[in-house]
Coordinates of C-alpha atoms and ligand atoms in Angstrom, one line a residue:
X970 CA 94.7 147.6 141.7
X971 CA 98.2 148.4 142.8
X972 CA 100.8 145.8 143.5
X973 CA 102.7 146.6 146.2
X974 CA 105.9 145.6 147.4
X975 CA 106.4 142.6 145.0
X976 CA 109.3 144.3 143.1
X977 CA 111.6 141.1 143.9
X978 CA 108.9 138.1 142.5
X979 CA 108.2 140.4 139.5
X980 CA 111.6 140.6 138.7
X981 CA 112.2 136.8 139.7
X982 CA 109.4 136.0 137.4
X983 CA 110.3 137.7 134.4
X984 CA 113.4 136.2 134.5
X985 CA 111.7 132.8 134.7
X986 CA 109.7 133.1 131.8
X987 CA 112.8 134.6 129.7
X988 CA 114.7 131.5 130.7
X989 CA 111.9 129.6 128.9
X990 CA 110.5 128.0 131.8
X991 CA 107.1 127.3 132.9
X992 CA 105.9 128.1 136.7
X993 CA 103.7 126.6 139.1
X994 CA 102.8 129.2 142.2
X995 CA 100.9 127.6 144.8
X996 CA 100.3 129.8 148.0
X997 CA 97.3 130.0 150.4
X998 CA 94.4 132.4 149.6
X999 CA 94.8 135.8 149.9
X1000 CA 98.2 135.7 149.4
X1001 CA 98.2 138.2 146.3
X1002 CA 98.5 135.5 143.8
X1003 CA 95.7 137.4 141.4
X1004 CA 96.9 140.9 142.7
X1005 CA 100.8 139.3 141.2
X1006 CA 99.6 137.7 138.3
X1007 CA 97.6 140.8 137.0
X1008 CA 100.6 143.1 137.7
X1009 CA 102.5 140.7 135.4
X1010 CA 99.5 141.0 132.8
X1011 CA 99.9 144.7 133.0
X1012 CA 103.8 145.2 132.7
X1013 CA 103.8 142.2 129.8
X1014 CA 104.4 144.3 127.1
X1015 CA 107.7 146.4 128.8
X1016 CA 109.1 142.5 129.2
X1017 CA 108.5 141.8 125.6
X1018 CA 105.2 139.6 126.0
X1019 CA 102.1 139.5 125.4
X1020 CA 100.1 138.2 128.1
X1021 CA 96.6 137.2 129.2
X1022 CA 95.0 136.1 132.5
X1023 CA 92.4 132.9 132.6
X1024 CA 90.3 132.5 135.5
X1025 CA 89.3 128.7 135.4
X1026 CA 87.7 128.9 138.7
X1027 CA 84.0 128.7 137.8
X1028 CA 84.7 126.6 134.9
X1029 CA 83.2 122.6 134.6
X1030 CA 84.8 121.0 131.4
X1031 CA 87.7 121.7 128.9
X1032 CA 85.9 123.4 126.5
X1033 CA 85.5 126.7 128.7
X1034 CA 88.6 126.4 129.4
X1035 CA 89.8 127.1 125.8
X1036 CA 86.7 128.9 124.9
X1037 CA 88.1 131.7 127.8
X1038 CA 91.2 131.8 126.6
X1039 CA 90.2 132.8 123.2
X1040 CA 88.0 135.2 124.2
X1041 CA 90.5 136.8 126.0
X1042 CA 93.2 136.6 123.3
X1043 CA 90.8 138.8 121.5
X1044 CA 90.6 141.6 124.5
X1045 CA 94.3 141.4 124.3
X1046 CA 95.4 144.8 123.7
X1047 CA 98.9 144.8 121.6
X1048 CA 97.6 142.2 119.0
X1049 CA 94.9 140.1 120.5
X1050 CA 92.4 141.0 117.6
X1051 CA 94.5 140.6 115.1
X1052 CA 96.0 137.4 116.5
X1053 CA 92.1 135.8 116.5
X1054 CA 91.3 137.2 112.9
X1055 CA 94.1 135.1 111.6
X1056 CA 93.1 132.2 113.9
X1057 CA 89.5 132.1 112.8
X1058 CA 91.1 132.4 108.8
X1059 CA 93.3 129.2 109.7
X1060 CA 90.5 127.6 111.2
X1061 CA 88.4 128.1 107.8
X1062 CA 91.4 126.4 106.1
X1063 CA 91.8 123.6 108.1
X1064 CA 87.9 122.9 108.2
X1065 CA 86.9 123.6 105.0
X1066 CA 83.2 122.6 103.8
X1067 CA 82.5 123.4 108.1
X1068 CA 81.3 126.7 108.7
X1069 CA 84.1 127.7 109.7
X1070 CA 85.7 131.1 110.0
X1071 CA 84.4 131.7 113.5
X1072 CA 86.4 129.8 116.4
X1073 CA 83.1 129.7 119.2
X1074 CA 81.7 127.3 115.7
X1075 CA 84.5 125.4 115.7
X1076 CA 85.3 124.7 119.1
X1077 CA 81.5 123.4 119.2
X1078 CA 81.9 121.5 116.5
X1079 CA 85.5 119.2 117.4
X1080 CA 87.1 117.5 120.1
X1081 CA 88.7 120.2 122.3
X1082 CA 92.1 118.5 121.9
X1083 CA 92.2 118.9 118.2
X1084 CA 90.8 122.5 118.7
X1085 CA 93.4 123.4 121.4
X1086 CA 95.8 122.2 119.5
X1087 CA 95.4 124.6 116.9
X1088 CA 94.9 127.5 119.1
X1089 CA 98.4 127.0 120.6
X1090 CA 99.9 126.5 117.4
X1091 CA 98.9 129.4 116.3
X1092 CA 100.2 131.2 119.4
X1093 CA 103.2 129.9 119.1
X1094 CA 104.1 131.0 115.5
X1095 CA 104.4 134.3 115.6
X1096 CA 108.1 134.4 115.8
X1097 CA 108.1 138.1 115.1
X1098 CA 105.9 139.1 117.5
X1099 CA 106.7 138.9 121.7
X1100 CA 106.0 135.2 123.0
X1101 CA 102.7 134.5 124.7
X1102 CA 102.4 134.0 128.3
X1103 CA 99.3 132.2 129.8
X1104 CA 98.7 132.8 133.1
X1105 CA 96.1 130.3 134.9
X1106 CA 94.3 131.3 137.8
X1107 CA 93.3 129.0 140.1
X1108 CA 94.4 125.9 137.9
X1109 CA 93.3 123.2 141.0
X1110 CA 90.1 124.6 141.4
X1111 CA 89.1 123.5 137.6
X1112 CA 91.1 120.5 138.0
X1113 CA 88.5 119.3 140.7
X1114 CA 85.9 120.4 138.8
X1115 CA 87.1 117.8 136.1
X1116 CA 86.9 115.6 137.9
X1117 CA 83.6 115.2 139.6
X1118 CA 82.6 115.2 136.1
X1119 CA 84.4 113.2 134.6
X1120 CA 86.8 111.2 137.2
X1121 CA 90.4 110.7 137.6
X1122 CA 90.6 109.9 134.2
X1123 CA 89.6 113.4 132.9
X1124 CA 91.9 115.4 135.3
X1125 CA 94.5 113.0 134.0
X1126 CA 93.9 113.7 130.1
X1127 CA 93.9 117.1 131.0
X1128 CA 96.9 117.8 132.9
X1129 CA 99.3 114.9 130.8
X1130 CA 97.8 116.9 127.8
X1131 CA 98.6 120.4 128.4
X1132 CA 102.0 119.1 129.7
X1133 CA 102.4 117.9 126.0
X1134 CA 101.6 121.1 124.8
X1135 CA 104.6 122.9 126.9
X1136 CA 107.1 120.6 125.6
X1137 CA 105.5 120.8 121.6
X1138 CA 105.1 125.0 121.7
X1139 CA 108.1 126.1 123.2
X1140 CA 107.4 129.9 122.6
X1141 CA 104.3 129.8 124.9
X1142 CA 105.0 130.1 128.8
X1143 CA 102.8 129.0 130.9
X1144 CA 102.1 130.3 135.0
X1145 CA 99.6 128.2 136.7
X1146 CA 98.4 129.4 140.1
X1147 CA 96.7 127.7 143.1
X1148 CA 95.6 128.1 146.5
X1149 CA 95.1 124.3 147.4
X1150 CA 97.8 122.4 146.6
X1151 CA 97.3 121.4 142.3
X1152 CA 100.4 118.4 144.4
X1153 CA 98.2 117.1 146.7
X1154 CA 95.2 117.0 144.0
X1155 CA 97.6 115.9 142.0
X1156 CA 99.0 112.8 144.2
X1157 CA 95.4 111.3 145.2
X1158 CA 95.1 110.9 141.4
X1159 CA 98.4 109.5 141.0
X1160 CA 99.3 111.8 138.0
X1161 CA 102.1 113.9 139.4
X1162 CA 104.3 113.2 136.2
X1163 CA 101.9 115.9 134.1
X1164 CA 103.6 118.5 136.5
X1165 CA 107.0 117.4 136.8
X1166 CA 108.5 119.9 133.8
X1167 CA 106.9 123.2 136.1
X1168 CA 109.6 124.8 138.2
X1169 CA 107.7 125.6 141.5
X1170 CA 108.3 129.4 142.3
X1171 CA 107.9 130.3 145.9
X1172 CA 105.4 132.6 146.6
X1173 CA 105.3 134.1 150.3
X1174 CA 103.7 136.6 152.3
X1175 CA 104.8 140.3 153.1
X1176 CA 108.4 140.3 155.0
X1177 CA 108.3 142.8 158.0
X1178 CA 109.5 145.5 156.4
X1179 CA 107.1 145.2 153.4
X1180 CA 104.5 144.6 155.8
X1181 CA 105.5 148.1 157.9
X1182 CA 105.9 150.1 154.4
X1183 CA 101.9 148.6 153.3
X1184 CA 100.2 149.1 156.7
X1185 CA 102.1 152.6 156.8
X1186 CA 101.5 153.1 153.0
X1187 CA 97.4 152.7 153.8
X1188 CA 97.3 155.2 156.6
X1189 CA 99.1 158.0 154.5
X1190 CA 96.8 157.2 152.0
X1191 CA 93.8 157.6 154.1
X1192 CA 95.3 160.7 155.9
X1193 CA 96.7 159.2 159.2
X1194 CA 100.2 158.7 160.4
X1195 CA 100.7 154.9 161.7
X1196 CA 102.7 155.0 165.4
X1197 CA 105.2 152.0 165.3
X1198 CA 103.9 150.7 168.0
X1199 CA 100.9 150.1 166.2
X1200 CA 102.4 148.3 163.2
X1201 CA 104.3 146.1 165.7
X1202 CA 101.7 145.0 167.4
X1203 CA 99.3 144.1 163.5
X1204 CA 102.7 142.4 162.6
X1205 CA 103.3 140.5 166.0
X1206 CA 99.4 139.5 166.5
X1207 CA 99.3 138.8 162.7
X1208 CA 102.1 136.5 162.3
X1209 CA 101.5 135.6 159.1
X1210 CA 101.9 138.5 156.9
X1211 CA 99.3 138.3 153.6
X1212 CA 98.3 141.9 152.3
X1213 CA 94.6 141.3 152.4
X1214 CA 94.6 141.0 156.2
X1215 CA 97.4 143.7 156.8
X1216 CA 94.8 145.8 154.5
X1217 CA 91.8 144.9 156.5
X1218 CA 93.2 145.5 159.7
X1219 CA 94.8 148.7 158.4
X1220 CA 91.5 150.1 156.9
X1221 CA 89.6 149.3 160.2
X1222 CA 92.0 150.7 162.5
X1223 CA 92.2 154.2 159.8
X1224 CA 88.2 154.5 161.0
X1225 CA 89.4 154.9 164.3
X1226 CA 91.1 157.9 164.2
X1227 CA 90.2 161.2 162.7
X1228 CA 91.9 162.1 159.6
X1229 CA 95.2 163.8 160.3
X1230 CA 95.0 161.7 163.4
X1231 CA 97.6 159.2 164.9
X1232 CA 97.3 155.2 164.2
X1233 CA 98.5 154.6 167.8
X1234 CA 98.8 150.8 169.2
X1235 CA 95.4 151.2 171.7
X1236 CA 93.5 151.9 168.5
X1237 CA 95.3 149.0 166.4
X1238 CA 94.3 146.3 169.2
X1239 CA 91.0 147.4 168.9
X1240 CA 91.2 147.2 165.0
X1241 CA 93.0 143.5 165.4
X1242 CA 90.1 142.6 168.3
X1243 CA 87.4 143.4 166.1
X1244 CA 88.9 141.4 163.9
X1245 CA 87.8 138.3 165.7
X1246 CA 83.7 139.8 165.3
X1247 CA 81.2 137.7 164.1
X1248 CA 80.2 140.2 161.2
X1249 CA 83.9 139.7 159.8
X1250 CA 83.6 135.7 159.9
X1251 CA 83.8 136.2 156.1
X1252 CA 87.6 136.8 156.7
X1253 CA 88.2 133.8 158.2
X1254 CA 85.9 131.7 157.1
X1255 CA 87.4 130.4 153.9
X1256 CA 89.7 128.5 155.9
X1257 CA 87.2 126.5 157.4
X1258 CA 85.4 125.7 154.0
X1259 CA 88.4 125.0 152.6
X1260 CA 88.6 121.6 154.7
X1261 CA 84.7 121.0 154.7
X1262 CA 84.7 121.7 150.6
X1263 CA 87.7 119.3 149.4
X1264 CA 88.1 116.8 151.9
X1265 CA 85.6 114.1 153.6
X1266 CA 85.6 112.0 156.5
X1267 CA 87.6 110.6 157.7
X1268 CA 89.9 112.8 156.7
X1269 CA 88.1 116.3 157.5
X1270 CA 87.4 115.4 160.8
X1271 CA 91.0 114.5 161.5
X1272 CA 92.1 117.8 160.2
X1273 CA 89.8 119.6 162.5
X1274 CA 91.3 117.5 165.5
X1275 CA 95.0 118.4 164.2
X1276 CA 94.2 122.3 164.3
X1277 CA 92.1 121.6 167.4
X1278 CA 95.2 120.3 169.1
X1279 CA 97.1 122.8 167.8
X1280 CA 95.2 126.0 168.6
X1281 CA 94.9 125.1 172.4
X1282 CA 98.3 124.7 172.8
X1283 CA 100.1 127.6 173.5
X1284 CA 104.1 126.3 173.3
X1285 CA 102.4 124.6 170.1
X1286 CA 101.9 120.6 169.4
X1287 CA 103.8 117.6 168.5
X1288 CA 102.9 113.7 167.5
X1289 CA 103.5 113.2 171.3
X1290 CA 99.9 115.3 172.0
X1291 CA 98.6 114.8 168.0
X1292 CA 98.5 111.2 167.5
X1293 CA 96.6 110.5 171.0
X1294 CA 94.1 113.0 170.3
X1295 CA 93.2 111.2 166.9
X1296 CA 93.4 108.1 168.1
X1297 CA 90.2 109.1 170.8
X1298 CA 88.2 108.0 167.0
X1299 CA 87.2 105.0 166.1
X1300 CA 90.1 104.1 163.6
X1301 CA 93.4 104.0 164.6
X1302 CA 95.8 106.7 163.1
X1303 CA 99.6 105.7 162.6
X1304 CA 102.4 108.1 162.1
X1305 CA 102.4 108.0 158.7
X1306 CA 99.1 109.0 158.2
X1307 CA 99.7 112.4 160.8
X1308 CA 102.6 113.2 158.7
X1309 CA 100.1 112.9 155.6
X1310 CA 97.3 115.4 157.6
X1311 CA 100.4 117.8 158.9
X1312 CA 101.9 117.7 155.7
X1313 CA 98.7 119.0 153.9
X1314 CA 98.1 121.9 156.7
X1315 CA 102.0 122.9 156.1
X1316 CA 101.4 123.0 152.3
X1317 CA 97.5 124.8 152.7
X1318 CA 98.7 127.7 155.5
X1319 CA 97.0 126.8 158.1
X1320 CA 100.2 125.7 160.7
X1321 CA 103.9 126.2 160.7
X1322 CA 106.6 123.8 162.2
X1323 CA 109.9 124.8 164.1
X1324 CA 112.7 123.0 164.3
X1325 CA 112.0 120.4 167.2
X1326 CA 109.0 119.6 164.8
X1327 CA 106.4 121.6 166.9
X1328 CA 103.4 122.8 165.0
X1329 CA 101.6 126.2 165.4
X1330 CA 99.2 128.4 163.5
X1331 CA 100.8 130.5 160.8
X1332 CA 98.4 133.4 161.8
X1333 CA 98.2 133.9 165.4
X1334 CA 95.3 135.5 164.6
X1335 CA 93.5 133.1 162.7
X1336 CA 94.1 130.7 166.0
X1337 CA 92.2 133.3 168.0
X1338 CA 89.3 132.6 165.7
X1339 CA 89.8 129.2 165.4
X1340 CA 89.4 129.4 169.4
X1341 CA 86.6 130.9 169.5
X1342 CA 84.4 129.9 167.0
X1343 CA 85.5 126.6 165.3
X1344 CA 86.4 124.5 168.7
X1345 CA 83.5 123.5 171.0
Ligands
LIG1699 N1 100.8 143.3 146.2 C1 99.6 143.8 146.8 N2 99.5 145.1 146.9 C2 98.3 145.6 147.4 N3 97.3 144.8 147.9 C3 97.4 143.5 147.7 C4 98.6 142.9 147.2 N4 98.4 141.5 147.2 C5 97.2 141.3 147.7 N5 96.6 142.5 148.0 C6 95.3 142.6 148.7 O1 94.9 141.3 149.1 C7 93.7 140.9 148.4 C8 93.8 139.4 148.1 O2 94.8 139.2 147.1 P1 94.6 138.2 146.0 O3 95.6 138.5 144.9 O4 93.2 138.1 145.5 O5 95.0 136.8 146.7 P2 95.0 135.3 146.1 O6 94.8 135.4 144.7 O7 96.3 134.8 146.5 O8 93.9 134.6 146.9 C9 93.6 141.8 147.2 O9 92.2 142.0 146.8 C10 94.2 143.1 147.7 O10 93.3 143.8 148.5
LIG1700 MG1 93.2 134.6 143.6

């Protein structure tokens, strides 16, 4: 997969992680967070790193989480082998009478921490070789995971301890990634201090002209010339400007022209209408999961009045029509506790504010769904 037009934050990231710091990158789905974070995989070794990529997503306790990343150590291509050989000789040392000599034995066989503590170490020795940089996909996702298992106190062993590790193995960098906010997760648990060393790096969709360059990029590619009409409108109807829907709308819109053919601004409405079909729910519906997955009543319910509120109103919505519309419910809702449910939908993607603290969707098009499928 290509990376397109993220020259700037690759740059801005290297010169993070040779600074010595460690990142946090939290930005809604289908931002290109995985697209970024394998590009920086890829162009490690030009930086002077050595890098891997550990998706955490599907994982349940900490075990798999260390068990991934040593299996992917090993698929590292610069050293990774050799790195794992010497690992599994230094675990024989350390364990002697065990088994040992194979880490998947040992890391059944002792607490993760003590195992984990080894691996990283390890990684962090090799002063000859380029530094290791971990980069976590999807870190909140695991994080909640741990904790339907095991409760607030395992997400809080977890996160206090691999803070620990950051500050005790200085040569590994760490770049955690998330699309619901790791903060919020982190706040209902009350263990905010295991993040407070991360510098947050901004990660944002497409500008304009990034977005023009991609949707014009995809239409060369596939043979057609975009009209600039056409690109205005995807941007204008779009609002919020994340490559996978500037791809999809792109790719769609490509189908309705002949090759050699003109992507003129009749054919891209059609493209951005058809957005809004039932068979493309999968687009959208993430959005909605997202509130029915990690949040429960009374909270989800609020947030579905909020964007409710919000989608109908065209000159978008304040507290004046927000906090009357929640309060049609059986418990009262204060001021404090909108800012809490605005805050969230700010810090997930689903609404933006302006400056006389109006709220709208970010996606103009995502409200057009919203209208028509989510509201009764
Ligand atoms: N920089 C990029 N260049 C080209 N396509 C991209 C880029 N970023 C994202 N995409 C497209 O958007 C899709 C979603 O991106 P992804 O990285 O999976 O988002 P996230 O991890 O933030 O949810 C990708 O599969 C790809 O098609
Ligand atoms: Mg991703």
């Amino acid at each position: 997969m290509t990376c397109f037009g993220r020259s700037t934050e690759t740059a801005e990231l290297w010169r993070h992680f040779k600074a010595g710091r460690n990142l946090l990158m939290l930005a809604p789905r289908r931002i290109g967070k995985t697209v970024q974070i394998n590009h920086l995989r890829d162009t490690a070794a030009e930086q002077g790193f050595r890098a891997i990529v550990l998706e955490v997503a599907g994982f349940r306790e900490e075990k798999d989480f260390f068990r991934q990343c040593c299996a992917t150590i090993q698929e590292e291509l610069s050293t990774g082998a050799k790195v794992m050989t010497a690992f599994n000789d230094r675990l024989s040392r350390l364990f002697r009478g065990h088994d040992g000599g194979d880490w998947r034995q040992a890391l059944l066989q002792t607490d993760w921490r003590d195992f984990a503590n080894h691996l990283l170490a390890h990684l962090d020795e090799h002063k000859n070789e380029p530094p290791w940089l971990i980069l976590v996909d999807e870190l909140p996702i695991f994080v909640l995971a741990l904790r339907e298992r095991g409760g607030v106190q395992a997400v809080s062993d977890f996160l206090y301890w691999l803070r620990n590790m950051r500050q005790k193995y200085r040569q590994v960098r760490w770049l955690y990634t998330g699309s619901i906010g790791l903060d919020s997760v982190a706040r209902r648990d009350s263990v905010e201090g295991a993040l407070n060393d991360l510098d947050v790096f901004p990660f944002a969709p497409f500008g304009p002209d990034t977005a023009r360059a991609f949707l014009a990029d995809i239409a060369k590619r596939r043979g057609r010339t975009l009209h600039e009409d056409a690109a205005e409108v995807i941007l204008r109807r779009l609002g919020w400007l994340s490559p996978y829907y500037l791809e999809k709308v792109a790719e769609d819109a490509c189908t309705l022209v002949g090759t050699g053919g003109v992507l003129d601004l009749p054919r891209a409405q059609t493209a951005l209408d058809r957005m809004l079909d039932l068979e493309k729910r999968t687009y959208w519906s993430t959005w909605r999961e997202h509130l029915d997955r990690n949040f429960s009543d009374p909270e989800r319910s609020r947030f579905y009045t909020v964007l409710e509120t919000v989608a109908k109103s065209d000159a978008g919505a304040g507290s004046d029509a927000l906090l009357p519309a929640l309060n049609r419910g059986s418990e009262p809702v204060g001021e404090a506790a909108l800012r809490h449910l605005l805050d969230t939908l700010l810090a997930d993607g689903y609404l933006a504010v302006d400056s006389e603290r109006r709220y709208r969707f970010r996606m103009n098009l995502l409200r057009e769904w919203w209208l028509r499928y989510v509201v009764l």
